[in-house]
């Protein structure tokens, strides 16, 4: 099913398609046109057809897309038909909010561990997770089968943590620290920084 | 200084430039080349020169960019030389984490209010903020001069809150709810959804 090269920006949009298809399903729909999808996603219908054509195309001209079929195909493309084990590094406010966020589990991402260097937090429970000593991260994380790491440490420590994660073979990093992490080509970093988003929006405020 | 049309994707990158220039300044540098910036931002030097040329260009061939000057120009372009008042709707785990996050204040975004519908939370203090009754949001938010709203309510309530915000004139919305909000053309929505980021990264995991 996978083509040799799909632009990263197209891949970024696929989860949005899934989110929107899920919503349509909940509303009781079974078929959707590229027009309707375009309205919901604020994209042109032709852009949507082009995106989905990257994967061989799912719809027939004039009849719209079968929602369940399209969603299943997109989930398969994104490797979402399995549980992914996630570890968190840094149990501050954001870390705790993430441990308590049920959206991960609902979507097949299981937070299996959280690591901290603060001795006051190690051994304590947050949600269902017992906070672990970051000293043991390099051994324990691969043992647990973790494939995705979430960095929620302060900016100063983020690159050092990132380097350790890369060294133990983690290739997907979600970064909440306000720094641009340096990683090898085969490692994916996605940044979550509300300040960057706000700094962009103010461009449009007079 | 502003051109008639700059692609949104270029605007999105400007905060990243500022973040990186800040870091270089802290490291004691005063000049940076498009090569160095490219390495730090994982972009080609020519893409960087093209981005910055949108705003008239800041560097001279061969001498690199004056970091302070470039940063000041970018901050001006993004309207960052002022304090922006921010309100938060929803004081759950994420809302509380955001109120306690010092990155907003440090970057000129002041959270001046938080609204909730849960009577058990209204009137209580979170950080320096006394939680307000969401019933009064439509009057109180404009009175306080809020220009940016952060939605941290559950998905089911997000669109209704968003509609109210649009009605009272809010044009910048940072959305943590896992829904694609429908807004008029002149309203900016930026979504923060870690699940969408993870669903994208798994594409690259085998």
mmCIF file of C-alpha atoms in Angstrom:
data_model
loop_
_atom_site.group_PDB
_atom_site.id
_atom_site.type_symbol
_atom_site.label_atom_id
_atom_site.label_comp_id
_atom_site.label_asym_id
_atom_site.label_seq_id
_atom_site.Cartn_x
_atom_site.Cartn_y
_atom_site.Cartn_z
ATOM 1 C CA UNK A 1 0.000 0.000 0.000
ATOM 2 C CA UNK A 2 2.797 2.441 0.813
ATOM 3 C CA UNK A 3 4.318 4.398 -2.025
ATOM 4 C CA UNK A 4 8.014 5.143 -2.059
ATOM 5 C CA UNK A 5 7.718 8.770 -1.041
ATOM 6 C CA UNK A 6 4.768 10.638 0.432
ATOM 7 C CA UNK A 7 5.462 14.237 1.465
ATOM 8 C CA UNK A 8 5.599 14.649 5.222
ATOM 9 C CA UNK A 9 2.972 17.374 5.058
ATOM 10 C CA UNK A 10 0.493 14.877 3.592
ATOM 11 C CA UNK A 11 1.280 12.355 6.328
ATOM 12 C CA UNK A 12 0.611 15.115 8.881
ATOM 13 C CA UNK A 13 -2.887 15.539 7.527
ATOM 14 C CA UNK A 14 -3.884 11.873 7.678
ATOM 15 C CA UNK A 15 -4.609 11.898 11.439
ATOM 16 C CA UNK A 16 -6.905 14.883 10.832
ATOM 17 C CA UNK A 17 -8.791 12.873 8.233
ATOM 18 C CA UNK A 18 -9.193 10.030 10.720
ATOM 19 C CA UNK A 19 -10.400 12.423 13.424
ATOM 20 C CA UNK A 20 -12.984 13.910 11.080
ATOM 21 C CA UNK A 21 -14.137 10.542 9.715
ATOM 22 C CA UNK A 22 -14.599 9.360 13.298
ATOM 23 C CA UNK A 23 -16.807 12.345 13.980
ATOM 24 C CA UNK A 24 -18.908 11.657 10.863
ATOM 25 C CA UNK A 25 -19.290 8.026 11.921
ATOM 26 C CA UNK A 26 -20.482 9.105 15.366
ATOM 27 C CA UNK A 27 -23.020 11.334 13.626
ATOM 28 C CA UNK A 28 -24.345 8.253 11.858
ATOM 29 C CA UNK A 29 -22.958 8.887 8.375
ATOM 30 C CA UNK A 30 -21.462 6.136 6.235
ATOM 31 C CA UNK A 31 -20.396 8.009 3.088
ATOM 32 C CA UNK A 32 -18.682 11.372 2.665
ATOM 33 C CA UNK A 33 -17.767 13.461 -0.369
ATOM 34 C CA UNK A 34 -14.518 15.328 -0.844
ATOM 35 C CA UNK A 35 -16.662 18.491 -0.746
ATOM 36 C CA UNK A 36 -17.972 17.720 2.744
ATOM 37 C CA UNK A 37 -14.534 16.677 3.965
ATOM 38 C CA UNK A 38 -13.136 19.895 2.526
ATOM 39 C CA UNK A 39 -15.643 21.993 4.463
ATOM 40 C CA UNK A 40 -14.906 20.184 7.721
ATOM 41 C CA UNK A 41 -11.147 20.332 7.272
ATOM 42 C CA UNK A 42 -10.925 23.783 5.734
ATOM 43 C CA UNK A 43 -9.283 22.373 2.604
ATOM 44 C CA UNK A 44 -10.249 22.344 -1.051
ATOM 45 C CA UNK A 45 -11.937 19.152 -2.327
ATOM 46 C CA UNK A 46 -9.220 18.807 -4.966
ATOM 47 C CA UNK A 47 -6.493 18.933 -2.309
ATOM 48 C CA UNK A 48 -8.276 16.165 -0.448
ATOM 49 C CA UNK A 49 -8.588 14.013 -3.568
ATOM 50 C CA UNK A 50 -4.908 14.606 -4.291
ATOM 51 C CA UNK A 51 -3.876 13.659 -0.727
ATOM 52 C CA UNK A 52 -5.829 10.425 -0.809
ATOM 53 C CA UNK A 53 -4.664 9.610 -4.335
ATOM 54 C CA UNK A 54 -1.157 9.239 -2.855
ATOM 55 C CA UNK A 55 -2.382 5.975 -1.413
ATOM 56 C CA UNK A 56 -4.118 4.670 -4.483
ATOM 57 C CA UNK A 57 -7.381 6.572 -4.027
ATOM 58 C CA UNK A 58 -10.357 5.258 -2.111
ATOM 59 C CA UNK A 59 -13.429 6.816 -3.662
ATOM 60 C CA UNK A 60 -15.294 6.411 -6.902
ATOM 61 C CA UNK A 61 -16.099 9.509 -8.922
ATOM 62 C CA UNK A 62 -19.470 10.829 -7.845
ATOM 63 C CA UNK A 63 -20.267 8.355 -5.066
ATOM 64 C CA UNK A 64 -18.073 9.696 -2.275
ATOM 65 C CA UNK A 65 -15.871 7.800 0.131
ATOM 66 C CA UNK A 66 -16.989 4.865 2.239
ATOM 67 C CA UNK A 67 -16.153 6.243 5.688
ATOM 68 C CA UNK A 68 -15.307 2.988 7.453
ATOM 69 C CA UNK A 69 -13.218 1.693 4.563
ATOM 70 C CA UNK A 70 -11.340 4.970 4.193
ATOM 71 C CA UNK A 71 -10.701 5.170 7.922
ATOM 72 C CA UNK A 72 -9.442 1.603 8.077
ATOM 73 C CA UNK A 73 -7.083 2.206 5.188
ATOM 74 C CA UNK A 74 -5.716 5.382 6.751
ATOM 75 C CA UNK A 75 -5.234 3.622 10.091
ATOM 76 C CA UNK A 76 -3.336 0.851 8.367
ATOM 77 C CA UNK A 77 -1.121 3.320 6.507
ATOM 78 C CA UNK A 78 -0.260 5.041 9.780
ATOM 79 C CA UNK A 79 0.375 1.735 11.598
ATOM 80 C CA UNK A 80 -2.419 2.439 14.051
ATOM 81 C CA UNK A 81 -3.778 -1.097 14.285
ATOM 82 C CA UNK A 82 -1.632 -1.899 17.287
ATOM 83 C CA UNK A 83 -0.931 -0.589 20.760
ATOM 84 C CA UNK A 84 2.109 1.684 20.905
ATOM 85 C CA UNK A 85 3.996 1.893 24.195
ATOM 86 C CA UNK A 86 4.889 5.386 25.291
ATOM 87 C CA UNK A 87 7.207 6.654 28.021
ATOM 88 C CA UNK A 88 7.271 10.088 29.524
ATOM 89 C CA UNK A 89 10.359 11.875 30.782
ATOM 90 C CA UNK A 90 9.646 14.615 33.305
ATOM 91 C CA UNK A 91 6.708 14.532 35.711
ATOM 92 C CA UNK A 92 5.989 18.246 36.186
ATOM 93 C CA UNK A 93 2.617 19.878 35.548
ATOM 94 C CA UNK A 94 2.517 18.969 31.873
ATOM 95 C CA UNK A 95 3.766 15.447 32.484
ATOM 96 C CA UNK A 96 1.062 14.894 35.089
ATOM 97 C CA UNK A 97 -1.620 16.329 32.805
ATOM 98 C CA UNK A 98 -0.520 13.943 30.049
ATOM 99 C CA UNK A 99 -0.523 10.890 32.343
ATOM 100 C CA UNK A 100 -4.093 11.770 33.290
ATOM 101 C CA UNK A 101 -5.209 12.465 29.715
ATOM 102 C CA UNK A 102 -7.398 9.628 28.491
ATOM 103 C CA UNK A 103 -7.006 10.516 24.808
ATOM 104 C CA UNK A 104 -3.819 8.455 24.520
ATOM 105 C CA UNK A 105 -5.327 5.182 25.654
ATOM 106 C CA UNK A 106 -8.473 5.738 23.618
ATOM 107 C CA UNK A 107 -6.281 6.031 20.531
ATOM 108 C CA UNK A 108 -3.951 3.109 21.125
ATOM 109 C CA UNK A 109 -1.076 4.920 22.833
ATOM 110 C CA UNK A 110 -0.314 3.412 26.213
ATOM 111 C CA UNK A 111 1.820 5.382 28.650
ATOM 112 C CA UNK A 112 3.719 2.560 30.344
ATOM 113 C CA UNK A 113 6.327 4.546 32.270
ATOM 114 C CA UNK A 114 7.316 7.976 33.524
ATOM 115 C CA UNK A 115 10.854 8.929 34.532
ATOM 116 C CA UNK A 116 12.010 11.710 36.853
ATOM 117 C CA UNK A 117 15.233 12.881 38.461
ATOM 118 C CA UNK A 118 13.496 14.571 41.421
ATOM 119 C CA UNK A 119 13.862 12.122 44.363
ATOM 120 C CA UNK A 120 10.666 13.519 45.921
ATOM 121 C CA UNK A 121 8.660 12.205 42.994
ATOM 122 C CA UNK A 122 10.375 8.866 42.311
ATOM 123 C CA UNK A 123 8.314 5.930 43.594
ATOM 124 C CA UNK A 124 5.143 8.033 43.918
ATOM 125 C CA UNK A 125 2.069 7.251 41.867
ATOM 126 C CA UNK A 126 0.621 9.600 39.249
ATOM 127 C CA UNK A 127 -2.579 8.219 37.775
ATOM 128 C CA UNK A 128 -1.781 4.512 37.279
ATOM 129 C CA UNK A 129 1.930 5.078 36.820
ATOM 130 C CA UNK A 130 4.639 4.707 39.456
ATOM 131 C CA UNK A 131 7.279 7.333 38.714
ATOM 132 C CA UNK A 132 10.675 5.772 37.939
ATOM 133 C CA UNK A 133 14.219 6.979 38.529
ATOM 134 C CA UNK A 134 15.627 8.556 35.385
ATOM 135 C CA UNK A 135 18.985 6.910 36.227
ATOM 136 C CA UNK A 136 17.471 3.613 35.080
ATOM 137 C CA UNK A 137 15.830 4.930 31.932
ATOM 138 C CA UNK A 138 18.374 3.605 29.456
ATOM 139 C CA UNK A 139 17.890 0.010 30.630
ATOM 140 C CA UNK A 140 14.210 0.033 31.547
ATOM 141 C CA UNK A 141 12.735 1.794 28.532
ATOM 142 C CA UNK A 142 13.870 -0.729 25.904
ATOM 143 C CA UNK A 143 12.962 -3.646 28.227
ATOM 144 C CA UNK A 144 9.386 -2.373 28.334
ATOM 145 C CA UNK A 145 9.119 -2.158 24.564
ATOM 146 C CA UNK A 146 8.687 1.611 24.478
ATOM 147 C CA UNK A 147 8.691 3.025 20.934
ATOM 148 C CA UNK A 148 7.603 6.627 21.553
ATOM 149 C CA UNK A 149 9.066 9.000 24.139
ATOM 150 C CA UNK A 150 7.520 12.221 25.369
ATOM 151 C CA UNK A 151 9.944 14.842 26.680
ATOM 152 C CA UNK A 152 8.391 17.093 29.319
ATOM 153 C CA UNK A 153 11.565 18.229 31.083
ATOM 154 C CA UNK A 154 12.723 21.882 31.193
ATOM 155 C CA UNK A 155 14.441 23.275 28.118
ATOM 156 C CA UNK A 156 17.951 23.078 29.609
ATOM 157 C CA UNK A 157 17.809 19.299 30.050
ATOM 158 C CA UNK A 158 15.904 18.388 26.902
ATOM 159 C CA UNK A 159 18.785 17.881 24.465
ATOM 160 C CA UNK A 160 20.702 15.626 26.879
ATOM 161 C CA UNK A 161 17.597 13.479 27.448
ATOM 162 C CA UNK A 162 16.993 13.400 23.715
ATOM 163 C CA UNK A 163 20.558 12.179 23.073
ATOM 164 C CA UNK A 164 20.063 9.338 25.549
ATOM 165 C CA UNK A 165 16.762 8.380 23.903
ATOM 166 C CA UNK A 166 18.370 8.284 20.468
ATOM 167 C CA UNK A 167 21.200 6.155 21.819
ATOM 168 C CA UNK A 168 18.798 3.499 23.150
ATOM 169 C CA UNK A 169 16.992 3.330 19.832
ATOM 170 C CA UNK A 170 13.933 5.567 20.276
ATOM 171 C CA UNK A 171 12.943 6.939 16.879
ATOM 172 C CA UNK A 172 9.793 8.909 17.738
ATOM 173 C CA UNK A 173 9.972 11.800 20.156
ATOM 174 C CA UNK A 174 7.198 14.151 21.151
ATOM 175 C CA UNK A 175 8.878 17.227 22.594
ATOM 176 C CA UNK A 176 7.178 19.653 24.989
ATOM 177 C CA UNK A 177 10.421 21.429 25.911
ATOM 178 C CA UNK A 178 10.821 24.831 24.242
ATOM 179 C CA UNK A 179 13.926 23.875 22.277
ATOM 180 C CA UNK A 180 14.623 22.652 18.785
ATOM 181 C CA UNK A 181 16.151 19.208 19.369
ATOM 182 C CA UNK A 182 19.023 17.979 17.208
ATOM 183 C CA UNK A 183 18.526 14.375 16.083
ATOM 184 C CA UNK A 184 19.812 12.034 13.361
ATOM 185 C CA UNK A 185 17.856 11.810 10.096
ATOM 186 C CA UNK A 186 16.039 8.606 11.012
ATOM 187 C CA UNK A 187 14.545 10.036 14.213
ATOM 188 C CA UNK A 188 11.209 11.884 14.120
ATOM 189 C CA UNK A 189 10.672 14.778 16.492
ATOM 190 C CA UNK A 190 7.331 16.528 16.807
ATOM 191 C CA UNK A 191 7.270 19.688 18.876
ATOM 192 C CA UNK A 192 4.404 20.866 21.031
ATOM 193 C CA UNK A 193 4.948 24.429 22.105
ATOM 194 C CA UNK A 194 1.901 26.615 22.713
ATOM 195 C CA UNK A 195 4.078 29.733 22.740
ATOM 196 C CA UNK A 196 5.203 29.125 19.150
ATOM 197 C CA UNK A 197 1.560 28.764 18.092
ATOM 198 C CA UNK A 198 0.592 31.985 19.874
ATOM 199 C CA UNK A 199 3.546 33.855 18.398
ATOM 200 C CA UNK A 200 2.291 32.855 15.001
ATOM 201 C CA UNK A 201 -1.310 33.874 15.621
ATOM 202 C CA UNK A 202 -0.359 37.384 16.712
ATOM 203 C CA UNK A 203 0.867 38.000 13.161
ATOM 204 C CA UNK A 204 -2.782 38.075 12.134
ATOM 205 C CA UNK A 205 -3.885 40.313 15.008
ATOM 206 C CA UNK A 206 -3.594 43.755 13.395
ATOM 207 C CA UNK B 1 7.547 46.104 6.422
ATOM 208 C CA UNK B 2 4.687 43.637 5.810
ATOM 209 C CA UNK B 3 4.177 42.390 2.289
ATOM 210 C CA UNK B 4 0.712 41.827 0.918
ATOM 211 C CA UNK B 5 0.761 38.055 1.188
ATOM 212 C CA UNK B 6 3.152 35.785 3.052
ATOM 213 C CA UNK B 7 2.306 32.084 3.001
ATOM 214 C CA UNK B 8 1.003 30.854 6.338
ATOM 215 C CA UNK B 9 3.656 28.134 6.415
ATOM 216 C CA UNK B 10 6.376 30.804 6.372
ATOM 217 C CA UNK B 11 4.679 32.695 9.209
ATOM 218 C CA UNK B 12 4.622 29.424 11.169
ATOM 219 C CA UNK B 13 8.379 29.179 10.918
ATOM 220 C CA UNK B 14 9.164 32.689 12.169
ATOM 221 C CA UNK B 15 8.672 31.820 15.858
ATOM 222 C CA UNK B 16 11.135 28.972 15.358
ATOM 223 C CA UNK B 17 13.683 31.420 13.993
ATOM 224 C CA UNK B 18 13.182 33.643 17.037
ATOM 225 C CA UNK B 19 13.571 30.664 19.381
ATOM 226 C CA UNK B 20 16.814 29.647 17.700
ATOM 227 C CA UNK B 21 18.216 33.188 17.528
ATOM 228 C CA UNK B 22 17.488 33.543 21.254
ATOM 229 C CA UNK B 23 19.475 30.427 21.912
ATOM 230 C CA UNK B 24 22.415 31.671 19.835
ATOM 231 C CA UNK B 25 22.331 34.986 21.721
ATOM 232 C CA UNK B 26 22.431 33.147 25.051
ATOM 233 C CA UNK B 27 25.453 31.254 23.746
ATOM 234 C CA UNK B 28 27.158 34.613 23.198
ATOM 235 C CA UNK B 29 26.946 34.789 19.405
ATOM 236 C CA UNK B 30 26.092 37.994 17.559
ATOM 237 C CA UNK B 31 26.148 36.885 13.907
ATOM 238 C CA UNK B 32 24.775 33.761 12.241
ATOM 239 C CA UNK B 33 24.908 32.437 8.694
ATOM 240 C CA UNK B 34 22.028 30.821 6.832
ATOM 241 C CA UNK B 35 24.156 27.639 6.897
ATOM 242 C CA UNK B 36 24.285 27.585 10.698
ATOM 243 C CA UNK B 37 20.603 28.448 10.989
ATOM 244 C CA UNK B 38 19.835 25.690 8.520
ATOM 245 C CA UNK B 39 21.685 23.127 10.634
ATOM 246 C CA UNK B 40 19.900 24.196 13.812
ATOM 247 C CA UNK B 41 16.468 24.267 12.195
ATOM 248 C CA UNK B 42 16.863 21.261 9.951
ATOM 249 C CA UNK B 43 16.238 23.373 6.846
ATOM 250 C CA UNK B 44 18.304 24.173 3.770
ATOM 251 C CA UNK B 45 20.183 27.498 3.816
ATOM 252 C CA UNK B 46 18.410 28.514 0.618
ATOM 253 C CA UNK B 47 14.987 27.910 2.195
ATOM 254 C CA UNK B 48 16.031 30.135 5.082
ATOM 255 C CA UNK B 49 17.208 32.902 2.767
ATOM 256 C CA UNK B 50 13.962 32.629 0.822
ATOM 257 C CA UNK B 51 11.835 32.805 4.000
ATOM 258 C CA UNK B 52 13.610 35.895 5.242
ATOM 259 C CA UNK B 53 13.580 37.509 1.797
ATOM 260 C CA UNK B 54 9.772 37.666 2.152
ATOM 261 C CA UNK B 55 10.354 40.486 4.588
ATOM 262 C CA UNK B 56 12.920 42.364 2.573
ATOM 263 C CA UNK B 57 15.958 40.298 3.579
ATOM 264 C CA UNK B 58 18.137 41.052 6.558
ATOM 265 C CA UNK B 59 21.616 39.781 5.759
ATOM 266 C CA UNK B 60 24.380 40.812 3.441
ATOM 267 C CA UNK B 61 25.900 38.191 1.149
ATOM 268 C CA UNK B 62 28.810 36.564 2.922
ATOM 269 C CA UNK B 63 28.602 38.328 6.285
ATOM 270 C CA UNK B 64 25.663 36.498 7.867
ATOM 271 C CA UNK B 65 22.746 37.888 9.820
ATOM 272 C CA UNK B 66 23.054 40.260 12.761
ATOM 273 C CA UNK B 67 21.220 38.195 15.374
ATOM 274 C CA UNK B 68 19.761 41.015 17.455
ATOM 275 C CA UNK B 69 18.625 42.973 14.414
ATOM 276 C CA UNK B 70 17.058 39.930 12.767
ATOM 277 C CA UNK B 71 15.311 38.943 15.981
ATOM 278 C CA UNK B 72 13.941 42.443 16.507
ATOM 279 C CA UNK B 73 12.614 42.549 12.953
ATOM 280 C CA UNK B 74 10.950 39.169 13.283
ATOM 281 C CA UNK B 75 9.402 40.151 16.615
ATOM 282 C CA UNK B 76 8.027 43.299 15.028
ATOM 283 C CA UNK B 77 6.590 41.375 12.083
ATOM 284 C CA UNK B 78 4.812 39.016 14.478
ATOM 285 C CA UNK B 79 3.524 41.882 16.678
ATOM 286 C CA UNK B 80 5.445 40.559 19.669
ATOM 287 C CA UNK B 81 6.553 43.905 21.091
ATOM 288 C CA UNK B 82 3.533 44.108 23.363
ATOM 289 C CA UNK B 83 1.841 42.081 26.067
ATOM 290 C CA UNK B 84 -1.038 39.933 24.774
ATOM 291 C CA UNK B 85 -3.832 39.085 27.194
ATOM 292 C CA UNK B 86 -4.904 35.480 27.166
ATOM 293 C CA UNK B 87 -7.906 33.721 28.694
ATOM 294 C CA UNK B 88 -8.314 30.047 29.310
ATOM 295 C CA UNK B 89 -11.576 28.130 29.121
ATOM 296 C CA UNK B 90 -11.572 24.888 31.082
ATOM 297 C CA UNK B 91 -9.538 24.322 34.229
ATOM 298 C CA UNK B 92 -8.874 20.584 34.079
ATOM 299 C CA UNK B 93 -5.407 19.002 34.162
ATOM 300 C CA UNK B 94 -4.202 20.699 30.994
ATOM 301 C CA UNK B 95 -5.720 24.049 31.956
ATOM 302 C CA UNK B 96 -3.966 23.913 35.317
ATOM 303 C CA UNK B 97 -0.674 22.920 33.721
ATOM 304 C CA UNK B 98 -0.936 25.892 31.356
ATOM 305 C CA UNK B 99 -1.742 28.361 34.141
ATOM 306 C CA UNK B 100 1.377 27.170 35.940
ATOM 307 C CA UNK B 101 3.570 27.235 32.823
ATOM 308 C CA UNK B 102 5.931 30.210 32.996
ATOM 309 C CA UNK B 103 6.722 30.164 29.278
ATOM 310 C CA UNK B 104 3.716 32.354 28.461
ATOM 311 C CA UNK B 105 4.680 35.246 30.698
ATOM 312 C CA UNK B 106 8.310 35.026 29.681
ATOM 313 C CA UNK B 107 7.204 35.499 26.083
ATOM 314 C CA UNK B 108 4.716 38.309 26.531
ATOM 315 C CA UNK B 109 1.515 36.265 26.842
ATOM 316 C CA UNK B 110 -0.290 37.014 30.068
ATOM 317 C CA UNK B 111 -3.023 34.643 31.231
ATOM 318 C CA UNK B 112 -5.456 37.076 32.824
ATOM 319 C CA UNK B 113 -8.451 34.811 33.356
ATOM 320 C CA UNK B 114 -9.669 31.224 33.451
ATOM 321 C CA UNK B 115 -13.305 30.193 33.086
ATOM 322 C CA UNK B 116 -15.041 27.010 34.263
ATOM 323 C CA UNK B 117 -18.540 25.625 34.502
ATOM 324 C CA UNK B 118 -17.748 23.290 37.422
ATOM 325 C CA UNK B 119 -19.114 25.043 40.556
ATOM 326 C CA UNK B 120 -16.512 23.232 42.682
ATOM 327 C CA UNK B 121 -13.735 25.065 40.865
ATOM 328 C CA UNK B 122 -15.266 28.540 40.446
ATOM 329 C CA UNK B 123 -13.810 31.041 42.898
ATOM 330 C CA UNK B 124 -10.812 28.818 43.722
ATOM 331 C CA UNK B 125 -7.286 29.918 42.959
ATOM 332 C CA UNK B 126 -5.018 28.146 40.455
ATOM 333 C CA UNK B 127 -1.583 29.725 40.387
ATOM 334 C CA UNK B 128 -2.288 33.455 40.502
ATOM 335 C CA UNK B 129 -5.675 33.135 38.806
ATOM 336 C CA UNK B 130 -9.071 33.019 40.504
ATOM 337 C CA UNK B 131 -11.267 30.706 38.412
ATOM 338 C CA UNK B 132 -14.315 32.515 36.982
ATOM 339 C CA UNK B 133 -17.801 31.332 36.162
ATOM 340 C CA UNK B 134 -18.129 30.539 32.473
ATOM 341 C CA UNK B 135 -21.613 32.086 32.568
ATOM 342 C CA UNK B 136 -19.944 35.512 32.707
ATOM 343 C CA UNK B 137 -17.364 34.836 30.013
ATOM 344 C CA UNK B 138 -19.073 36.772 27.223
ATOM 345 C CA UNK B 139 -19.089 40.007 29.237
ATOM 346 C CA UNK B 140 -15.881 39.644 31.218
ATOM 347 C CA UNK B 141 -13.489 38.542 28.511
ATOM 348 C CA UNK B 142 -13.855 41.631 26.274
ATOM 349 C CA UNK B 143 -13.784 43.917 29.342
ATOM 350 C CA UNK B 144 -10.392 42.519 30.272
ATOM 351 C CA UNK B 145 -8.968 43.140 26.818
ATOM 352 C CA UNK B 146 -8.388 39.458 26.050
ATOM 353 C CA UNK B 147 -7.243 38.859 22.465
ATOM 354 C CA UNK B 148 -6.280 35.172 22.591
ATOM 355 C CA UNK B 149 -8.380 32.351 24.013
ATOM 356 C CA UNK B 150 -7.176 28.875 24.932
ATOM 357 C CA UNK B 151 -9.785 26.117 24.807
ATOM 358 C CA UNK B 152 -9.059 23.276 27.231
ATOM 359 C CA UNK B 153 -12.571 21.890 27.627
ATOM 360 C CA UNK B 154 -13.589 18.357 26.553
ATOM 361 C CA UNK B 155 -14.231 17.730 22.871
ATOM 362 C CA UNK B 156 -18.026 17.726 23.224
ATOM 363 C CA UNK B 157 -18.158 21.320 24.507
ATOM 364 C CA UNK B 158 -15.403 22.824 22.373
ATOM 365 C CA UNK B 159 -17.423 23.961 19.339
ATOM 366 C CA UNK B 160 -20.062 25.698 21.470
ATOM 367 C CA UNK B 161 -17.362 27.548 23.438
ATOM 368 C CA UNK B 162 -15.634 28.427 20.179
ATOM 369 C CA UNK B 163 -18.861 29.894 18.748
ATOM 370 C CA UNK B 164 -19.244 32.093 21.821
ATOM 371 C CA UNK B 165 -15.648 33.276 21.531
ATOM 372 C CA UNK B 166 -16.093 34.170 17.884
ATOM 373 C CA UNK B 167 -19.289 36.084 18.725
ATOM 374 C CA UNK B 168 -17.529 38.278 21.275
ATOM 375 C CA UNK B 169 -14.778 39.108 18.802
ATOM 376 C CA UNK B 170 -11.940 36.716 19.681
ATOM 377 C CA UNK B 171 -9.902 36.078 16.541
ATOM 378 C CA UNK B 172 -7.096 33.862 17.885
ATOM 379 C CA UNK B 173 -7.905 30.520 19.429
ATOM 380 C CA UNK B 174 -5.500 27.918 20.694
ATOM 381 C CA UNK B 175 -7.437 24.668 20.827
ATOM 382 C CA UNK B 176 -6.473 21.706 23.043
ATOM 383 C CA UNK B 177 -9.772 19.876 22.482
ATOM 384 C CA UNK B 178 -9.523 16.942 20.047
ATOM 385 C CA UNK B 179 -11.900 18.426 17.480
ATOM 386 C CA UNK B 180 -11.518 20.414 14.306
ATOM 387 C CA UNK B 181 -13.264 23.684 15.130
ATOM 388 C CA UNK B 182 -15.363 25.461 12.518
ATOM 389 C CA UNK B 183 -14.671 29.207 12.446
ATOM 390 C CA UNK B 184 -15.136 32.126 10.035
ATOM 391 C CA UNK B 185 -12.284 32.995 7.667
ATOM 392 C CA UNK B 186 -10.946 35.860 9.785
ATOM 393 C CA UNK B 187 -10.466 33.706 12.903
ATOM 394 C CA UNK B 188 -7.215 31.814 13.446
ATOM 395 C CA UNK B 189 -7.337 28.447 15.163
ATOM 396 C CA UNK B 190 -4.201 26.558 16.108
ATOM 397 C CA UNK B 191 -4.662 23.021 17.349
ATOM 398 C CA UNK B 192 -2.571 21.292 19.962
ATOM 399 C CA UNK B 193 -3.285 17.606 19.992
ATOM 400 C CA UNK B 194 -0.496 15.228 21.014
ATOM 401 C CA UNK B 195 -2.465 12.262 19.676
ATOM 402 C CA UNK B 196 -2.447 13.680 16.143
ATOM 403 C CA UNK B 197 1.323 14.136 16.387
ATOM 404 C CA UNK B 198 1.810 10.578 17.615
ATOM 405 C CA UNK B 199 -0.466 9.174 14.903
ATOM 406 C CA UNK B 200 1.744 10.862 12.384
ATOM 407 C CA UNK B 201 5.010 9.590 13.858
ATOM 408 C CA UNK B 202 3.900 5.974 13.813
ATOM 409 C CA UNK B 203 3.860 6.177 10.012
ATOM 410 C CA UNK B 204 7.641 6.200 10.192
ATOM 411 C CA UNK B 205 7.907 3.352 12.697
ATOM 412 C CA UNK B 206 8.405 0.308 10.452
#
